[in-house]
Coordinates of C-alpha atoms in Angstrom, one line a residue:
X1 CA -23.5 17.8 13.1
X2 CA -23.9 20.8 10.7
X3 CA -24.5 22.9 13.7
X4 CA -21.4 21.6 14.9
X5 CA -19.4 22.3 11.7
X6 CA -20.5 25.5 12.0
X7 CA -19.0 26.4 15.6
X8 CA -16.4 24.5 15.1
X9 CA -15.6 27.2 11.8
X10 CA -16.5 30.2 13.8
X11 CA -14.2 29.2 16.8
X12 CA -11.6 28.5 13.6
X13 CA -12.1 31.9 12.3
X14 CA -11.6 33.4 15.8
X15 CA -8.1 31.6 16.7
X16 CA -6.8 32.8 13.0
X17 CA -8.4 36.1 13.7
X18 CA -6.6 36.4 16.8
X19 CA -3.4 34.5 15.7
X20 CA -3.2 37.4 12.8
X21 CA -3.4 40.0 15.4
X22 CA -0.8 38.8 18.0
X23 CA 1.6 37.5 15.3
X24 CA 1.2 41.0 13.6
X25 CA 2.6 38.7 10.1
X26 CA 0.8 38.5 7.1
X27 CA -1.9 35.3 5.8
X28 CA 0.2 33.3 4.3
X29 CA 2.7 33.8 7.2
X30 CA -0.1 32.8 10.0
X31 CA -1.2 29.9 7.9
X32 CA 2.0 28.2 7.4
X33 CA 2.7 29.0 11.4
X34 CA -0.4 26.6 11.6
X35 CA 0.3 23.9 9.3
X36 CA 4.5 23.5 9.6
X37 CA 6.3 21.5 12.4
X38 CA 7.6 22.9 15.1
X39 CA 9.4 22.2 18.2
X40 CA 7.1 24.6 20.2
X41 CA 3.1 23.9 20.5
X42 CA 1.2 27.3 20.8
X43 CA -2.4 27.6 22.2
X44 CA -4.0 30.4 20.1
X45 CA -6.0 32.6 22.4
X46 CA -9.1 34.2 20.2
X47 CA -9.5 37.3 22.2
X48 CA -8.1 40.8 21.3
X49 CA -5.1 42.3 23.1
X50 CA -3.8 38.9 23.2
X51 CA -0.2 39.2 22.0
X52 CA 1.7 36.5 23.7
X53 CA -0.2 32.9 23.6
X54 CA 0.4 30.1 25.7
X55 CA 3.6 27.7 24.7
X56 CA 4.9 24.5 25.3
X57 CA 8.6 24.2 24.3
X58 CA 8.6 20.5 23.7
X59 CA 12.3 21.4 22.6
X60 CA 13.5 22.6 26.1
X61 CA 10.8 20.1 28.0
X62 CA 12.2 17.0 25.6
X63 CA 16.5 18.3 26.4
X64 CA 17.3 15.3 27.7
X65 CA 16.7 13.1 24.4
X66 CA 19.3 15.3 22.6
X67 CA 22.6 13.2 22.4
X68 CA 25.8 14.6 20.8
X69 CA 28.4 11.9 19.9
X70 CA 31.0 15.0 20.6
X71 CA 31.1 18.2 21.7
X72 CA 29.6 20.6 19.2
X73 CA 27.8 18.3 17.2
X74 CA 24.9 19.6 16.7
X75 CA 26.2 23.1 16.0
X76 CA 28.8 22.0 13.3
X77 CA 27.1 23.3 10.0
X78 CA 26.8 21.2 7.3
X79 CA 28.8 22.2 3.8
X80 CA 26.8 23.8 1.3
X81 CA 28.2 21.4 -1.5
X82 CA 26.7 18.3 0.6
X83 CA 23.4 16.5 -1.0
X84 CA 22.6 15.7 3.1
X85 CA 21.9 19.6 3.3
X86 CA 18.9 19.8 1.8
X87 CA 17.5 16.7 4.2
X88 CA 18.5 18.7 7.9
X89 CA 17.1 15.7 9.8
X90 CA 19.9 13.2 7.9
X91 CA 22.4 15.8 8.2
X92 CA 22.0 15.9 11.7
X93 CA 22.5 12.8 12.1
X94 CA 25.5 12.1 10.4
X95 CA 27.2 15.0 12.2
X96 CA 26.7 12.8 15.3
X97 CA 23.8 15.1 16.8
X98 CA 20.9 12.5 17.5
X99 CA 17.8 14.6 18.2
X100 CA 15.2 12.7 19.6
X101 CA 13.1 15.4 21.1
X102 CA 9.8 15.4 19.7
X103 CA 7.8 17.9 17.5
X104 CA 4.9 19.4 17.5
X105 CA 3.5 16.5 14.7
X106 CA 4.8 13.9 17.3
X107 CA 2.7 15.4 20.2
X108 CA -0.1 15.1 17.9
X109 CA 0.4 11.6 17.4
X110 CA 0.8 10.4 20.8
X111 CA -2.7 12.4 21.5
X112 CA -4.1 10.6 19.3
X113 CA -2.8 7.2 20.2
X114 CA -3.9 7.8 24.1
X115 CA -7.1 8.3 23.0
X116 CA -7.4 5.6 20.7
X117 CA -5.8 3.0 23.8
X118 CA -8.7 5.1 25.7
X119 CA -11.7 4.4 23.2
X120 CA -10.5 0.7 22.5
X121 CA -9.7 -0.3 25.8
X122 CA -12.7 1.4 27.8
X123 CA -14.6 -1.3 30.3
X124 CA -17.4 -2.6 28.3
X125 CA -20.8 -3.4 29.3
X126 CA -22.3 -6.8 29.0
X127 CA -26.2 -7.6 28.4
X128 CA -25.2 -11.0 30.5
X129 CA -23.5 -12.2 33.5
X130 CA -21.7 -14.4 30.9
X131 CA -20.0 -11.7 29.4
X132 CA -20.4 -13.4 25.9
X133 CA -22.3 -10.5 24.7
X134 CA -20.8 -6.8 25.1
X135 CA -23.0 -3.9 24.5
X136 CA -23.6 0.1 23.9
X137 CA -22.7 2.1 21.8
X138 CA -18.6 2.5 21.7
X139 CA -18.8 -1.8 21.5
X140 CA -21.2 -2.1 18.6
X141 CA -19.1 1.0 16.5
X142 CA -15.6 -0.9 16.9
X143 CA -17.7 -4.2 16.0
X144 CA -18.8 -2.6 13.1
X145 CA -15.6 -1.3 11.9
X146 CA -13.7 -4.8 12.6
X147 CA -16.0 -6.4 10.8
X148 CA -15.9 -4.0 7.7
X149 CA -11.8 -4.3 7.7
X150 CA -12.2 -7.9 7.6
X151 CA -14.8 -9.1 5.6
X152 CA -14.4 -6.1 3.1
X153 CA -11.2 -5.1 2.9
X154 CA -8.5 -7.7 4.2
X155 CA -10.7 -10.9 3.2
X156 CA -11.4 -9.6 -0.4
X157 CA -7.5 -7.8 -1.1
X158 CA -5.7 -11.1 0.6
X159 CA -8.3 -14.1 1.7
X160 CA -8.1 -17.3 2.9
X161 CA -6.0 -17.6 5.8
X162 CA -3.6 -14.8 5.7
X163 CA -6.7 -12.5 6.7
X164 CA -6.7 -13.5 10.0
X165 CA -3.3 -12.3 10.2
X166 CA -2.7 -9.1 8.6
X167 CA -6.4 -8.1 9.8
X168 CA -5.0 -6.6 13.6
X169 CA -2.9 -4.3 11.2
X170 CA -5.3 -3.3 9.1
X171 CA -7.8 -2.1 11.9
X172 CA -5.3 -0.3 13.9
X173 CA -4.2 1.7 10.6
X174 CA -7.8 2.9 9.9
X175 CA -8.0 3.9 13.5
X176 CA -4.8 5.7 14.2
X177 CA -4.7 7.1 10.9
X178 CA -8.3 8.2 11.2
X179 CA -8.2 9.6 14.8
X180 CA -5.0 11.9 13.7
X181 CA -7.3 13.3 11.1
X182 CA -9.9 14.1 12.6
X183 CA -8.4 15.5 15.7
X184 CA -6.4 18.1 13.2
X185 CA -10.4 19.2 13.1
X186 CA -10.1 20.5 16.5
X187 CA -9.1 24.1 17.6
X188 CA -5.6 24.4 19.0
X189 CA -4.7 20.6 17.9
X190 CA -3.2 20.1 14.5
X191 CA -3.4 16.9 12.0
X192 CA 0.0 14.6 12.2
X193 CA -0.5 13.0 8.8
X194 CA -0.4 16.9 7.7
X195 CA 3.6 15.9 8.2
X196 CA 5.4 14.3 5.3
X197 CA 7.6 12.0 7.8
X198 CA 4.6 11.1 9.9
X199 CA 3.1 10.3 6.1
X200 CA 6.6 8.3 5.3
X201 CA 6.9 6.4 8.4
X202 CA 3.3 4.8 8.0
X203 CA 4.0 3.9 4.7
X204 CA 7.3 2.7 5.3
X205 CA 5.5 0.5 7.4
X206 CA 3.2 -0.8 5.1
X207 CA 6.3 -1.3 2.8
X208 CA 7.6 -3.6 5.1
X209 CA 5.0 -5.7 5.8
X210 CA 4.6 -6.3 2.6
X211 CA 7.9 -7.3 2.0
X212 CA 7.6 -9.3 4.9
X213 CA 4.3 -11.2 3.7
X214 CA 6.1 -11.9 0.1
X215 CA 9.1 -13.4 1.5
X216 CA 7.0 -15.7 4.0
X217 CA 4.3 -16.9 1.1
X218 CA 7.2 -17.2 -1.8
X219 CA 9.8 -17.8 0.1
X220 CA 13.7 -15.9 -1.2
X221 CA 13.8 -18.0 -4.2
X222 CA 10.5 -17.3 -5.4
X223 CA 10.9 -13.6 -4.0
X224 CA 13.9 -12.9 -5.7
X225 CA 12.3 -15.2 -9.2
X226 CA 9.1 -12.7 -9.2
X227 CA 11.4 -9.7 -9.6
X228 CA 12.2 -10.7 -12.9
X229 CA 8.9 -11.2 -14.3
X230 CA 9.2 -14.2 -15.8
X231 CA 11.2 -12.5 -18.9
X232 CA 13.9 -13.8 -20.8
X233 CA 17.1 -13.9 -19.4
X234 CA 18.5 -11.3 -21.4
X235 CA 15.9 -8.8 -20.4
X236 CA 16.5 -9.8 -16.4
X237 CA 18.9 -6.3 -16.3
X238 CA 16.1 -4.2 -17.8
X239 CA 13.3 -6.1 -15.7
X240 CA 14.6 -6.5 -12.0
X241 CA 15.6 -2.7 -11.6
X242 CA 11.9 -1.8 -13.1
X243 CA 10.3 -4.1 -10.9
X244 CA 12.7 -2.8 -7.5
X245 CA 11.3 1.0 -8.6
X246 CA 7.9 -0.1 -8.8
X247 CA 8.2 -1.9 -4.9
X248 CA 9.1 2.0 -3.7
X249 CA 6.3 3.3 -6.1
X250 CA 3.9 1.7 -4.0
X251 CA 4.7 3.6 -0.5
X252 CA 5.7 6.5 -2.0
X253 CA 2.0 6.6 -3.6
X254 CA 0.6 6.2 0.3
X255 CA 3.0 9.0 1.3
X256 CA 1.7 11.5 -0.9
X257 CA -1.4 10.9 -1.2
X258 CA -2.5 11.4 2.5
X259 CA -0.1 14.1 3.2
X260 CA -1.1 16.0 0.3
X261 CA -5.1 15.4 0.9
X262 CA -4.8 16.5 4.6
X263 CA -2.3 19.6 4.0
X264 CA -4.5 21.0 1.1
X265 CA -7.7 20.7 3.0
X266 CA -6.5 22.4 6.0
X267 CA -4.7 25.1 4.0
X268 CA -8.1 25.5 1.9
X269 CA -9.9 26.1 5.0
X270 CA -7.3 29.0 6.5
X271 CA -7.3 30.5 3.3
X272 CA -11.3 31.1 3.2
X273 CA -11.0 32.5 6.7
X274 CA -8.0 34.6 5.9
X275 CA -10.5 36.7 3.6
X276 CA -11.3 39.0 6.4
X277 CA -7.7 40.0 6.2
X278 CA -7.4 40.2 2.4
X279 CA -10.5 41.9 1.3
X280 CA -12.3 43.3 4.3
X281 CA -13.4 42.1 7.7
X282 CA -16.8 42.5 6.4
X283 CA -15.8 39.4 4.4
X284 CA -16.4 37.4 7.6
X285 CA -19.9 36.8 6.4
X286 CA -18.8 35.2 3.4
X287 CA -16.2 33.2 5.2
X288 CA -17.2 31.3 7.8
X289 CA -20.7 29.5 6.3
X290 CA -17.6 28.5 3.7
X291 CA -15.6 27.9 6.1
X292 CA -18.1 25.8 7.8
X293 CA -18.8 23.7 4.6
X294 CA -15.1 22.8 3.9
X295 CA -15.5 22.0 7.7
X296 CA -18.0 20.0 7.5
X297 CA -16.2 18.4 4.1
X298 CA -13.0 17.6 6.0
X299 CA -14.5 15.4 8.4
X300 CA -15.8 12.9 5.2
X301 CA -12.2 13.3 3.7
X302 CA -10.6 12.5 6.8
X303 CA -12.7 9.5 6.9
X304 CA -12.2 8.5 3.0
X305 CA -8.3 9.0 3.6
X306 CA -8.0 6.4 6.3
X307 CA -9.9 3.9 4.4
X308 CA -8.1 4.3 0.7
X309 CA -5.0 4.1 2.8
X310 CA -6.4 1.0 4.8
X311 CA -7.7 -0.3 1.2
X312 CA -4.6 0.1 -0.5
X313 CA -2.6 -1.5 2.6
X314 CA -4.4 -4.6 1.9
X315 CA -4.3 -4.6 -1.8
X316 CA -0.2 -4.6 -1.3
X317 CA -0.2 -7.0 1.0
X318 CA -2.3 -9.2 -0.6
X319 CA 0.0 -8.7 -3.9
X320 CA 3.1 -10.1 -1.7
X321 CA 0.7 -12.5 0.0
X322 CA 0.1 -13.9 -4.1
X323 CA 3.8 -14.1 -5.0
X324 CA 3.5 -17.6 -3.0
X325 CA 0.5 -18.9 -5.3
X326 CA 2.2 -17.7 -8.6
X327 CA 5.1 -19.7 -7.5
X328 CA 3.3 -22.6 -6.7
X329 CA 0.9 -22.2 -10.1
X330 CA 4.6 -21.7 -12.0
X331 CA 6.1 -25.0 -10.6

């Protein structure tokens, strides 16, 4: 694997190498041409007198999902004095220009859903004509990780018989969120959860199931009772809009925290191989064994990622799943 790391680096040092050379822009240009969204997907070529690189225009391939509610609509600017300015996906929206074309982050994550289907859904082999007993490899791994999810993460966060159900969520989260991390790894692919909104719309999932298990374990009444904390009436203005802030705290923590893990390491690991450009190309020798061990790093903090966010999942859910045994314990 650490010879693997290694190539892996030196390939990465290549495409940057080469990306520097056909973009003719500076480091910090070519790294953030890596790392941003974009509506085109460019395949980095790392061989010199390349200066135009394959691209795939997922905005001209994708025309057909742009809808206008009028003529114009998505040319009409947006005024300066609006707060919907500085969110250009919102303002777009409420101009009546509904872009659904994806990006560049969305490729990523159907990649990484196909193979995921692919992995999970692969024919299995079985040691008996029975089929009661699957084996090889790919089996025993998703066994293994099941079992974790289940019996160390969802039974010991929510338990007793609300494991069973939130478990399915909890499996594909650590999956999905863990193949889009690791397949940002790869030369010429990039990492979705590197994207705020991919970041946002998984937690905004987690959000809602958590709502969704509190209101079906407490019920409204005892929903609506818990957000006052069992205070005094007279502090139930001060308590319930504390208590609606810390509900969004808990996504918004999830957001963050894997965007800002995944960013940093992959900007870390340009940065080290943009050292041939800052200092001298002799730096190269420097670089890349670096390169290779914040490589080699990336791959255990794409793994820890996807289970803290898995692990704090279950810890939410299993906070809404207890609102229904407070209730209970109350009354």
């Amino acid at each position: 694997m650490k010879r693997a790391a290694f190539a892996t680096a030196l390939l990465f040092s290549s495409l940057v190498l080469a990306s520097g050379g056909a973009h003719g822009d500076s480091p910090p240009d070519v790294i953030m041409h890596h790392v941003a969204d974009a509506e085109e997907y460019e395949f980095e070529i790392p061989w010199p007198g390349v200066e135009h690189n394959p691209t795939l225009h997922l905005a001209k391939i994708f025309d057909f999902l742009l809808f206008e509610s009028e003529a114009g609509a998505c040319e009409t600017p947006v005024p300066a004095k609006s707060a919907l300015s500085a969110i250009p996906g919102v303002a777009k929206w409420m101009n009546g220009c509904y872009d659904m074309r994806p990006t560049k982050s969305l490729l990523m994550m159907w990649i990484s859903a196909v193979l995921l289907l692919l992995f999970a859904a692969w024919p299995r082999r079985y040691k008996d004509a029975s089929k009661l007993q699957p084996t090889g490899m790919r089996t025993n791994m998703l066994e293994a990780i099941v079992l974790f999810i289940r019996d160390e993460i969802a039974d010991k966060n929510i338990g007793g018989k609300e494991t069973k159900r939130y478990t399915p969520f909890l499996c594909t989260a650590f999956m999905f969120i863990l193949m889009m991390n690791w397949l940002g790894l790869i030369p010429n692919f990039g990492s979705a959860t590197g994207n705020l909104a991919v970041t946002c719309g998984l937690a905004i999932t987690t959000f809602v199931l958590t709502q969704v298990a509190a209101f079906r374990s407490a019920g409204p009444v005892g929903f609506a009772k818990h957000l006052t904390g069992g205070v005094p009436w007279f502090l139930t203005p001060i308590m319930i809009p504390i208590e609606i802030i810390g509900l969004f705290t808990k996504p918004f923590a999830l957001m963050v925290r894997l965007f800002a893990n995944m960013l940093a390491g992959h900007m870390v690991l340009f940065f080290i191989i943009s050292l041939t450009f800052l200092v001298t190309a002799w730096a190269v020798v420097a670089a890349v064994p670096m390169a290779a061990a914040i490589y080699f790093l990336e791959i255990f903090v794409g793994l820890i990622q996807a289970y803290v966010f898995t692990m704090l999942s279950a810890v939410f859910i299993g906070q809404g799943v207890a609102m229904g045994h407070h209730a209970a314990e109350h009354h």
